[in-house]
mmCIF file of C-alpha atoms in Angstrom:
data_model
loop_
_atom_site.group_PDB
_atom_site.id
_atom_site.type_symbol
_atom_site.label_atom_id
_atom_site.label_comp_id
_atom_site.label_asym_id
_atom_site.label_seq_id
_atom_site.Cartn_x
_atom_site.Cartn_y
_atom_site.Cartn_z
ATOM 1 C CA MET A 51 -178.639 79.454 72.908
ATOM 2 C CA GLN A 52 -179.878 76.278 71.319
ATOM 3 C CA PRO A 53 -179.091 75.956 67.610
ATOM 4 C CA GLY A 54 -182.642 74.866 66.728
ATOM 5 C CA TYR A 55 -184.200 77.894 68.377
ATOM 6 C CA GLY A 56 -181.896 80.378 66.686
ATOM 7 C CA ALA A 57 -182.505 78.841 63.265
ATOM 8 C CA SER A 58 -186.248 78.712 63.555
ATOM 9 C CA ALA A 59 -186.832 82.340 64.629
ATOM 10 C CA PRO A 60 -185.783 84.028 61.336
ATOM 11 C CA LEU A 61 -187.773 81.427 59.387
ATOM 12 C CA SER A 62 -190.889 82.200 61.374
ATOM 13 C CA GLY A 63 -190.444 85.944 60.967
ATOM 14 C CA GLY A 64 -189.719 85.602 57.263
ATOM 15 C CA GLY A 65 -192.835 83.495 56.736
ATOM 16 C CA MET A 66 -194.958 86.117 58.459
ATOM 17 C CA GLN A 67 -193.506 88.907 56.296
ATOM 18 C CA ALA A 68 -194.145 86.936 53.113
ATOM 19 C CA ARG A 69 -197.754 86.342 54.089
ATOM 20 C CA ALA A 70 -198.586 89.927 55.136
ATOM 21 C CA PRO A 71 -198.886 91.640 51.707
ATOM 22 C CA GLY A 72 -201.382 89.093 50.425
ATOM 23 C CA SER A 73 -203.311 88.698 53.662
ATOM 24 C CA VAL A 74 -206.713 90.105 54.357
ATOM 25 C CA PHE A 75 -205.728 90.916 57.935
ATOM 26 C CA THR A 76 -202.422 92.181 59.256
ATOM 27 C CA PRO A 77 -201.268 90.620 62.556
ATOM 28 C CA GLY A 78 -203.558 91.855 65.297
ATOM 29 C CA LYS A 79 -205.116 94.528 63.085
ATOM 30 C CA ARG A 80 -208.294 94.396 60.972
ATOM 31 C CA ARG A 81 -208.147 95.788 57.451
ATOM 32 C CA ARG A 82 -209.547 99.334 57.207
ATOM 33 C CA ILE A 83 -212.842 100.041 55.425
ATOM 34 C CA ASN A 84 -212.437 102.075 52.225
ATOM 35 C CA LEU A 85 -214.592 105.052 53.222
ATOM 36 C CA VAL A 86 -213.764 106.982 50.060
ATOM 37 C CA ALA A 87 -215.072 104.182 47.863
ATOM 38 C CA ILE A 88 -218.190 103.785 50.000
ATOM 39 C CA CYS A 89 -219.047 107.496 49.911
ATOM 40 C CA ALA A 90 -218.334 107.685 46.186
ATOM 41 C CA ASN A 91 -220.682 104.779 45.508
ATOM 42 C CA ILE A 92 -223.402 106.317 47.666
ATOM 43 C CA PHE A 93 -223.385 109.768 46.086
ATOM 44 C CA MET A 94 -221.988 109.493 42.539
ATOM 45 C CA PRO A 95 -224.787 107.299 41.122
ATOM 46 C CA TRP A 96 -227.327 109.488 42.908
ATOM 47 C CA PHE A 97 -225.869 112.689 41.414
ATOM 48 C CA VAL A 98 -225.956 111.061 37.971
ATOM 49 C CA PHE A 99 -229.567 110.007 38.501
ATOM 50 C CA CYS A 100 -230.624 113.484 39.694
ATOM 51 C CA GLY A 101 -228.960 115.235 36.753
ATOM 52 C CA ILE A 102 -230.324 112.936 34.049
ATOM 53 C CA PHE A 103 -233.778 112.736 35.660
ATOM 54 C CA ALA A 104 -233.984 116.556 35.756
ATOM 55 C CA GLY A 105 -232.730 116.938 32.194
ATOM 56 C CA MET A 106 -235.218 114.398 30.869
ATOM 57 C CA SER A 107 -238.164 115.729 32.910
ATOM 58 C CA PHE A 108 -238.099 119.496 32.535
ATOM 59 C CA SER A 109 -237.584 122.372 30.118
ATOM 60 C CA LEU A 110 -234.257 121.156 28.713
ATOM 61 C CA HIS A 111 -236.057 118.154 27.212
ATOM 62 C CA TYR A 112 -238.726 120.445 25.771
ATOM 63 C CA GLN A 113 -236.479 123.161 24.361
ATOM 64 C CA LYS A 114 -233.317 121.199 23.501
ATOM 65 C CA PRO A 115 -234.099 117.464 23.495
ATOM 66 C CA ILE A 116 -230.724 116.596 21.959
ATOM 67 C CA LEU A 117 -228.929 118.022 24.992
ATOM 68 C CA ALA A 118 -231.234 116.069 27.307
ATOM 69 C CA TRP A 119 -230.376 112.806 25.576
ATOM 70 C CA LEU A 120 -226.711 113.836 25.574
ATOM 71 C CA LEU A 121 -226.873 113.702 29.376
ATOM 72 C CA VAL A 122 -227.966 110.077 29.063
ATOM 73 C CA VAL A 123 -225.020 109.380 26.783
ATOM 74 C CA LEU A 124 -222.655 111.002 29.309
ATOM 75 C CA GLY A 125 -224.114 108.750 32.008
ATOM 76 C CA LEU A 126 -223.371 105.714 29.862
ATOM 77 C CA VAL A 127 -219.845 107.032 29.261
ATOM 78 C CA ALA A 128 -219.344 107.312 33.036
ATOM 79 C CA THR A 129 -220.596 103.729 33.362
ATOM 80 C CA GLY A 130 -218.117 102.586 30.742
ATOM 81 C CA ALA A 131 -215.293 104.468 32.478
ATOM 82 C CA ALA A 132 -216.070 102.704 35.762
ATOM 83 C CA GLY A 133 -216.071 99.366 33.951
ATOM 84 C CA PHE A 134 -212.707 100.157 32.365
ATOM 85 C CA LEU A 135 -211.227 101.002 35.789
ATOM 86 C CA ALA A 136 -212.565 97.698 37.120
ATOM 87 C CA MET A 137 -210.853 95.742 34.358
ATOM 88 C CA SER A 138 -207.607 97.696 34.771
ATOM 89 C CA ALA A 139 -207.565 97.072 38.510
ATOM 90 C CA LYS A 140 -208.114 93.359 37.980
ATOM 91 C CA LYS A 141 -205.270 93.133 35.465
ATOM 92 C CA GLU A 142 -202.916 94.938 37.846
ATOM 93 C CA GLY A 143 -203.816 92.619 40.705
ATOM 94 C CA ARG A 144 -205.643 95.311 42.685
ATOM 95 C CA ASP A 145 -209.068 94.978 44.253
ATOM 96 C CA GLU A 146 -211.712 95.753 41.610
ATOM 97 C CA MET A 147 -214.866 95.111 43.655
ATOM 98 C CA TRP A 148 -215.850 98.740 44.249
ATOM 99 C CA TYR A 149 -215.193 99.646 40.615
ATOM 100 C CA THR A 150 -217.449 96.784 39.538
ATOM 101 C CA PHE A 151 -220.115 97.881 41.991
ATOM 102 C CA ALA A 152 -219.880 101.468 40.691
ATOM 103 C CA THR A 153 -220.302 100.214 37.122
ATOM 104 C CA ILE A 154 -223.529 98.434 38.043
ATOM 105 C CA THR A 155 -225.008 101.299 40.084
ATOM 106 C CA LEU A 156 -224.120 103.935 37.477
ATOM 107 C CA CYS A 157 -225.730 101.809 34.781
ATOM 108 C CA ILE A 158 -228.909 101.425 36.850
ATOM 109 C CA ALA A 159 -228.973 105.153 37.658
ATOM 110 C CA THR A 160 -228.550 106.198 34.016
ATOM 111 C CA ILE A 161 -231.137 103.846 32.556
ATOM 112 C CA ALA A 162 -233.700 104.427 35.328
ATOM 113 C CA ALA A 163 -233.326 108.209 35.105
ATOM 114 C CA ALA A 164 -233.734 108.154 31.321
ATOM 115 C CA ILE A 165 -236.871 105.977 31.442
ATOM 116 C CA PHE A 166 -238.656 107.615 34.360
ATOM 117 C CA GLY A 167 -237.588 111.120 33.330
ATOM 118 C CA ASP A 168 -239.020 110.604 29.848
ATOM 119 C CA MET A 169 -242.260 109.273 31.351
ATOM 120 C CA ASN A 170 -242.526 112.243 33.713
ATOM 121 C CA PHE A 171 -241.961 114.613 30.807
ATOM 122 C CA TRP A 172 -244.457 112.853 28.549
ATOM 123 C CA PHE A 173 -247.326 112.618 31.039
ATOM 124 C CA ASN A 174 -246.840 115.809 33.083
ATOM 125 C CA MET A 175 -244.379 118.418 31.908
ATOM 126 C CA GLN A 176 -244.887 118.308 28.136
ATOM 127 C CA PRO A 177 -248.656 118.998 28.378
ATOM 128 C CA PHE A 178 -247.873 121.866 30.756
ATOM 129 C CA TYR A 179 -245.257 123.404 28.430
ATOM 130 C CA ASP A 180 -247.466 122.902 25.360
ATOM 131 C CA ILE A 181 -250.494 124.606 26.889
ATOM 132 C CA GLU A 182 -248.388 127.368 28.437
ATOM 133 C CA ASN A 183 -247.034 128.249 24.988
ATOM 134 C CA LEU A 184 -250.501 128.394 23.406
ATOM 135 C CA ASN A 185 -252.988 131.260 23.471
ATOM 136 C CA THR A 186 -255.884 131.974 25.837
ATOM 137 C CA TYR A 187 -259.286 133.008 24.474
ATOM 138 C CA PRO A 188 -262.020 134.535 26.669
ATOM 139 C CA SER A 189 -265.774 134.688 25.985
ATOM 140 C CA VAL A 190 -265.786 132.297 23.026
ATOM 141 C CA ASN A 191 -269.249 131.689 21.585
ATOM 142 C CA PRO A 192 -269.350 128.236 19.944
ATOM 143 C CA ALA A 193 -272.241 129.362 17.740
ATOM 144 C CA ARG A 194 -270.249 132.218 16.209
ATOM 145 C CA GLU A 195 -266.592 131.192 16.377
ATOM 146 C CA LYS A 196 -265.060 128.624 14.080
ATOM 147 C CA GLY A 197 -262.335 126.104 14.837
ATOM 148 C CA GLN A 198 -259.990 127.681 12.290
ATOM 149 C CA GLN A 199 -260.064 130.920 14.277
ATOM 150 C CA LEU A 200 -258.740 129.258 17.434
ATOM 151 C CA MET A 201 -256.026 127.004 16.029
ATOM 152 C CA ASP A 202 -253.552 128.199 18.673
ATOM 153 C CA ALA A 203 -255.968 127.899 21.603
ATOM 154 C CA GLY A 204 -254.633 126.322 24.780
ATOM 155 C CA ARG A 205 -257.209 127.588 27.270
ATOM 156 C CA VAL A 206 -260.684 128.663 26.196
ATOM 157 C CA TYR A 207 -263.287 130.367 28.365
ATOM 158 C CA PHE A 208 -266.670 129.987 26.682
ATOM 159 C CA ALA A 209 -269.391 132.628 26.798
ATOM 160 C CA ASP A 210 -272.238 132.558 29.295
ATOM 161 C CA GLY A 211 -274.892 130.117 28.231
ATOM 162 C CA SER A 212 -272.414 127.637 26.775
ATOM 163 C CA GLY A 213 -272.572 124.002 27.776
ATOM 164 C CA LEU A 214 -272.444 120.400 26.609
ATOM 165 C CA ASP A 215 -275.060 118.929 24.298
ATOM 166 C CA MET A 216 -275.411 115.471 25.807
ATOM 167 C CA ARG A 217 -277.913 114.451 23.125
ATOM 168 C CA LYS A 218 -275.138 114.428 20.542
ATOM 169 C CA ALA A 219 -272.505 112.602 22.604
ATOM 170 C CA MET A 220 -270.671 109.722 20.985
ATOM 171 C CA GLY A 221 -267.971 107.167 21.760
ATOM 172 C CA PHE A 222 -265.436 105.364 19.606
ATOM 173 C CA LYS A 223 -263.928 102.151 20.933
ATOM 174 C CA ASN A 224 -260.370 101.062 20.187
ATOM 175 C CA LEU A 225 -259.260 99.161 23.286
ATOM 176 C CA ASP A 226 -260.163 102.330 25.229
ATOM 177 C CA LEU A 227 -263.427 104.196 24.729
ATOM 178 C CA TYR A 228 -262.889 107.692 23.317
ATOM 179 C CA CYS A 229 -265.810 109.899 24.296
ATOM 180 C CA VAL A 230 -266.900 113.222 22.747
ATOM 181 C CA ALA A 231 -269.726 115.709 23.261
ATOM 182 C CA PRO A 232 -270.203 119.003 21.392
ATOM 183 C CA ILE A 233 -269.869 122.330 23.198
ATOM 184 C CA VAL A 234 -272.825 124.494 22.219
ATOM 185 C CA HIS A 235 -274.415 127.823 23.087
ATOM 186 C CA GLY A 236 -277.987 127.534 24.212
ATOM 187 C CA GLU A 237 -280.314 125.336 22.175
ATOM 188 C CA GLU A 238 -279.580 126.702 18.731
ATOM 189 C CA GLN A 239 -278.462 124.433 15.909
ATOM 190 C CA LEU A 240 -274.904 125.146 14.800
ATOM 191 C CA ALA A 241 -273.698 125.297 11.220
ATOM 192 C CA SER A 242 -270.520 123.529 12.301
ATOM 193 C CA TYR A 243 -269.793 121.867 15.627
ATOM 194 C CA ASP A 244 -266.128 122.715 16.007
ATOM 195 C CA PHE A 245 -265.709 122.585 19.790
ATOM 196 C CA TRP A 246 -265.858 119.216 21.558
ATOM 197 C CA ALA A 247 -265.386 118.074 25.121
ATOM 198 C CA VAL A 248 -263.493 114.796 25.336
ATOM 199 C CA GLY A 249 -262.464 112.062 27.752
ATOM 200 C CA VAL A 250 -261.360 108.446 27.826
ATOM 201 C CA ASN A 251 -263.450 105.596 29.273
ATOM 202 C CA CYS A 252 -266.072 107.957 30.698
ATOM 203 C CA CYS A 253 -269.082 107.053 28.549
ATOM 204 C CA SER A 254 -270.827 103.939 27.302
ATOM 205 C CA GLY A 255 -270.783 104.975 23.663
ATOM 206 C CA VAL A 256 -274.497 105.741 23.477
ATOM 207 C CA SER A 257 -276.250 109.098 23.359
ATOM 208 C CA SER A 258 -276.730 111.127 26.566
ATOM 209 C CA ASP A 259 -274.066 109.139 28.396
ATOM 210 C CA PHE A 260 -271.104 111.510 28.586
ATOM 211 C CA ARG A 261 -269.509 111.644 32.036
ATOM 212 C CA CYS A 262 -266.103 113.156 31.266
ATOM 213 C CA GLY A 263 -264.397 115.995 33.067
ATOM 214 C CA GLU A 264 -266.631 118.279 35.103
ATOM 215 C CA PHE A 265 -269.723 117.385 33.076
ATOM 216 C CA ASN A 266 -272.015 117.807 36.109
ATOM 217 C CA ASN A 267 -270.489 121.072 37.362
ATOM 218 C CA PRO A 268 -272.926 123.909 36.574
ATOM 219 C CA HIS A 269 -270.086 126.444 36.853
ATOM 220 C CA ALA A 270 -267.892 124.689 34.286
ATOM 221 C CA ARG A 271 -267.762 126.404 30.915
ATOM 222 C CA SER A 272 -264.048 126.353 30.086
ATOM 223 C CA GLY A 273 -261.808 124.022 28.144
ATOM 224 C CA LEU A 274 -258.194 122.898 28.377
ATOM 225 C CA ARG A 275 -256.844 121.830 25.000
ATOM 226 C CA LEU A 276 -256.135 118.144 24.348
ATOM 227 C CA MET A 277 -252.398 117.857 23.624
ATOM 228 C CA ARG A 278 -252.016 114.091 23.243
ATOM 229 C CA ASP A 279 -251.213 113.461 19.573
ATOM 230 C CA ASP A 280 -251.705 109.722 20.037
ATOM 231 C CA GLN A 281 -255.329 110.208 21.169
ATOM 232 C CA ARG A 282 -256.457 112.901 18.743
ATOM 233 C CA PRO A 283 -257.148 110.584 15.734
ATOM 234 C CA PHE A 284 -259.500 108.424 17.827
ATOM 235 C CA PHE A 285 -261.448 111.455 19.049
ATOM 236 C CA ARG A 286 -261.690 112.582 15.423
ATOM 237 C CA LEU A 287 -263.216 109.219 14.507
ATOM 238 C CA ALA A 288 -265.724 109.603 17.353
ATOM 239 C CA VAL A 289 -266.704 113.012 15.945
ATOM 240 C CA GLN A 290 -267.138 111.502 12.479
ATOM 241 C CA GLN A 291 -269.448 108.896 13.983
ATOM 242 C CA ALA A 292 -271.449 111.691 15.642
ATOM 243 C CA GLU A 293 -271.661 113.543 12.315
ATOM 244 C CA ALA A 294 -273.132 110.485 10.645
ATOM 245 C CA ALA A 295 -275.454 109.582 13.537
ATOM 246 C CA TYR A 296 -276.911 113.056 14.179
ATOM 247 C CA ASN A 297 -276.614 114.545 10.680
ATOM 248 C CA ILE A 298 -274.374 117.385 11.793
ATOM 249 C CA LYS A 299 -271.156 118.902 10.453
ATOM 250 C CA ALA A 300 -267.810 119.391 12.213
ATOM 251 C CA THR A 301 -265.562 121.202 9.752
ATOM 252 C CA HIS A 302 -262.555 121.695 11.992
ATOM 253 C CA PRO A 303 -263.107 120.097 15.414
ATOM 254 C CA LEU A 304 -260.986 121.176 18.369
ATOM 255 C CA PHE A 305 -260.854 118.979 21.478
ATOM 256 C CA PHE A 306 -260.926 120.173 25.080
ATOM 257 C CA TYR A 307 -261.177 118.799 28.600
ATOM 258 C CA TRP A 308 -264.322 120.352 30.075
ATOM 259 C CA MET A 309 -263.726 122.079 33.431
ATOM 260 C CA GLN A 310 -264.259 125.186 35.524
ATOM 261 C CA ASP A 311 -260.648 126.320 36.072
ATOM 262 C CA PRO A 312 -258.120 125.475 33.306
ATOM 263 C CA VAL A 313 -255.319 127.341 35.083
ATOM 264 C CA ALA A 314 -255.559 125.129 38.162
ATOM 265 C CA GLU A 315 -255.608 122.019 35.977
ATOM 266 C CA MET A 316 -252.598 123.216 33.981
ATOM 267 C CA ASN A 317 -250.671 123.974 37.167
ATOM 268 C CA ALA A 318 -251.556 120.484 38.407
ATOM 269 C CA TYR A 319 -249.539 119.052 35.514
ATOM 270 C CA ARG A 320 -246.528 121.086 36.622
ATOM 271 C CA ASP A 321 -246.979 120.227 40.290
ATOM 272 C CA ASP A 322 -247.244 116.524 39.471
ATOM 273 C CA GLY A 323 -244.048 116.750 37.433
ATOM 274 C CA PHE A 324 -242.083 118.238 40.340
ATOM 275 C CA LYS A 325 -243.716 115.865 42.817
ATOM 276 C CA TYR A 326 -242.694 112.800 40.826
ATOM 277 C CA TYR A 327 -239.187 114.226 40.375
ATOM 278 C CA LEU A 328 -238.721 114.642 44.137
ATOM 279 C CA LEU A 329 -240.218 111.226 44.781
ATOM 280 C CA GLY A 330 -237.856 109.728 42.219
ATOM 281 C CA ILE A 331 -234.637 111.235 43.561
ATOM 282 C CA PHE A 332 -235.381 110.328 47.187
ATOM 283 C CA THR A 333 -236.446 106.813 46.213
ATOM 284 C CA HIS A 334 -233.267 106.325 44.218
ATOM 285 C CA PHE A 335 -231.128 107.625 47.077
ATOM 286 C CA ALA A 336 -232.738 105.145 49.476
ATOM 287 C CA PHE A 337 -232.325 102.319 46.952
ATOM 288 C CA ASN A 338 -228.687 103.158 46.242
ATOM 289 C CA LEU A 339 -227.893 103.532 49.941
ATOM 290 C CA PHE A 340 -229.435 100.114 50.612
ATOM 291 C CA CYS A 341 -227.388 98.520 47.811
ATOM 292 C CA THR A 342 -224.186 100.110 49.134
ATOM 293 C CA VAL A 343 -224.832 98.859 52.669
ATOM 294 C CA VAL A 344 -225.466 95.358 51.313
ATOM 295 C CA ALA A 345 -222.225 95.607 49.324
ATOM 296 C CA VAL A 346 -220.246 96.686 52.412
ATOM 297 C CA VAL A 347 -221.610 93.744 54.392
ATOM 298 C CA GLY A 348 -220.956 91.342 51.539
ATOM 299 C CA PHE A 349 -217.445 92.586 50.874
ATOM 300 C CA SER A 350 -216.614 92.457 54.587
ATOM 301 C CA LYS A 351 -217.522 88.798 54.730
ATOM 302 C CA ILE A 352 -215.038 87.990 51.989
ATOM 303 C CA GLY A 353 -212.452 90.440 53.335
ATOM 304 C CA ARG A 354 -212.609 92.870 50.437
ATOM 305 C CA TYR A 355 -213.646 96.279 51.718
#
């Protein structure tokens, strides 16, 4: 045996052993993909999004809003926990990439679910819950009933012969045009016009130009109560303008969307709320899956699965 050969073999083997722990690849073997981390980053942010989105969209937000917002806080806590694990892994010399990725995706899931869930609740589910909790009044005669008698009205079915008095329509403009027209019974003059059909941007502001709701449906003589608190003051100003212009009185005006079937319209709010919830969770899953695939490809290129 040649002395040089015998001396060099241990050195070569020792160098290989020293390099192996810090290497991306072991000799002749590619580093394994961390399937647990990949699956966790696909599903955990999605579960967080689904839970917060549901809590912010549906009855929990309506009945116990504090608990709904507590879900958002818990999502932020989970985000912070993932960030803490990322920092701990980095300090200990372990790979922190998937922890960092989880921190980002959990943060996106929590914030997106809170924003879109609140919007879904505000535009769809809250009007549905509000109207569902109010009373229903059949055969209401606008000439005989007063607004104070129907303070808790959610759905009102007016008596035969009721309709809109287009001659007393009015609009109030504040960025949008808030349109009103009194609901009357026949041609008789009312002591107080307390029932008004309303709509936004569906008139020109002049008399006889009210095109809101089912204004041209001869079978429409029902109303679904306006529940938007941010719009009510502007409709009240439109009514005050009508009082001054037509020399009429509206002691306690109530505002309704004019239509034939209030139940179908109310259920449409609920259906839209569930539709947007399903659209949101599937969209987020596709988005999160795409981000995870991009992360896997990116991490593979730098050897950090």
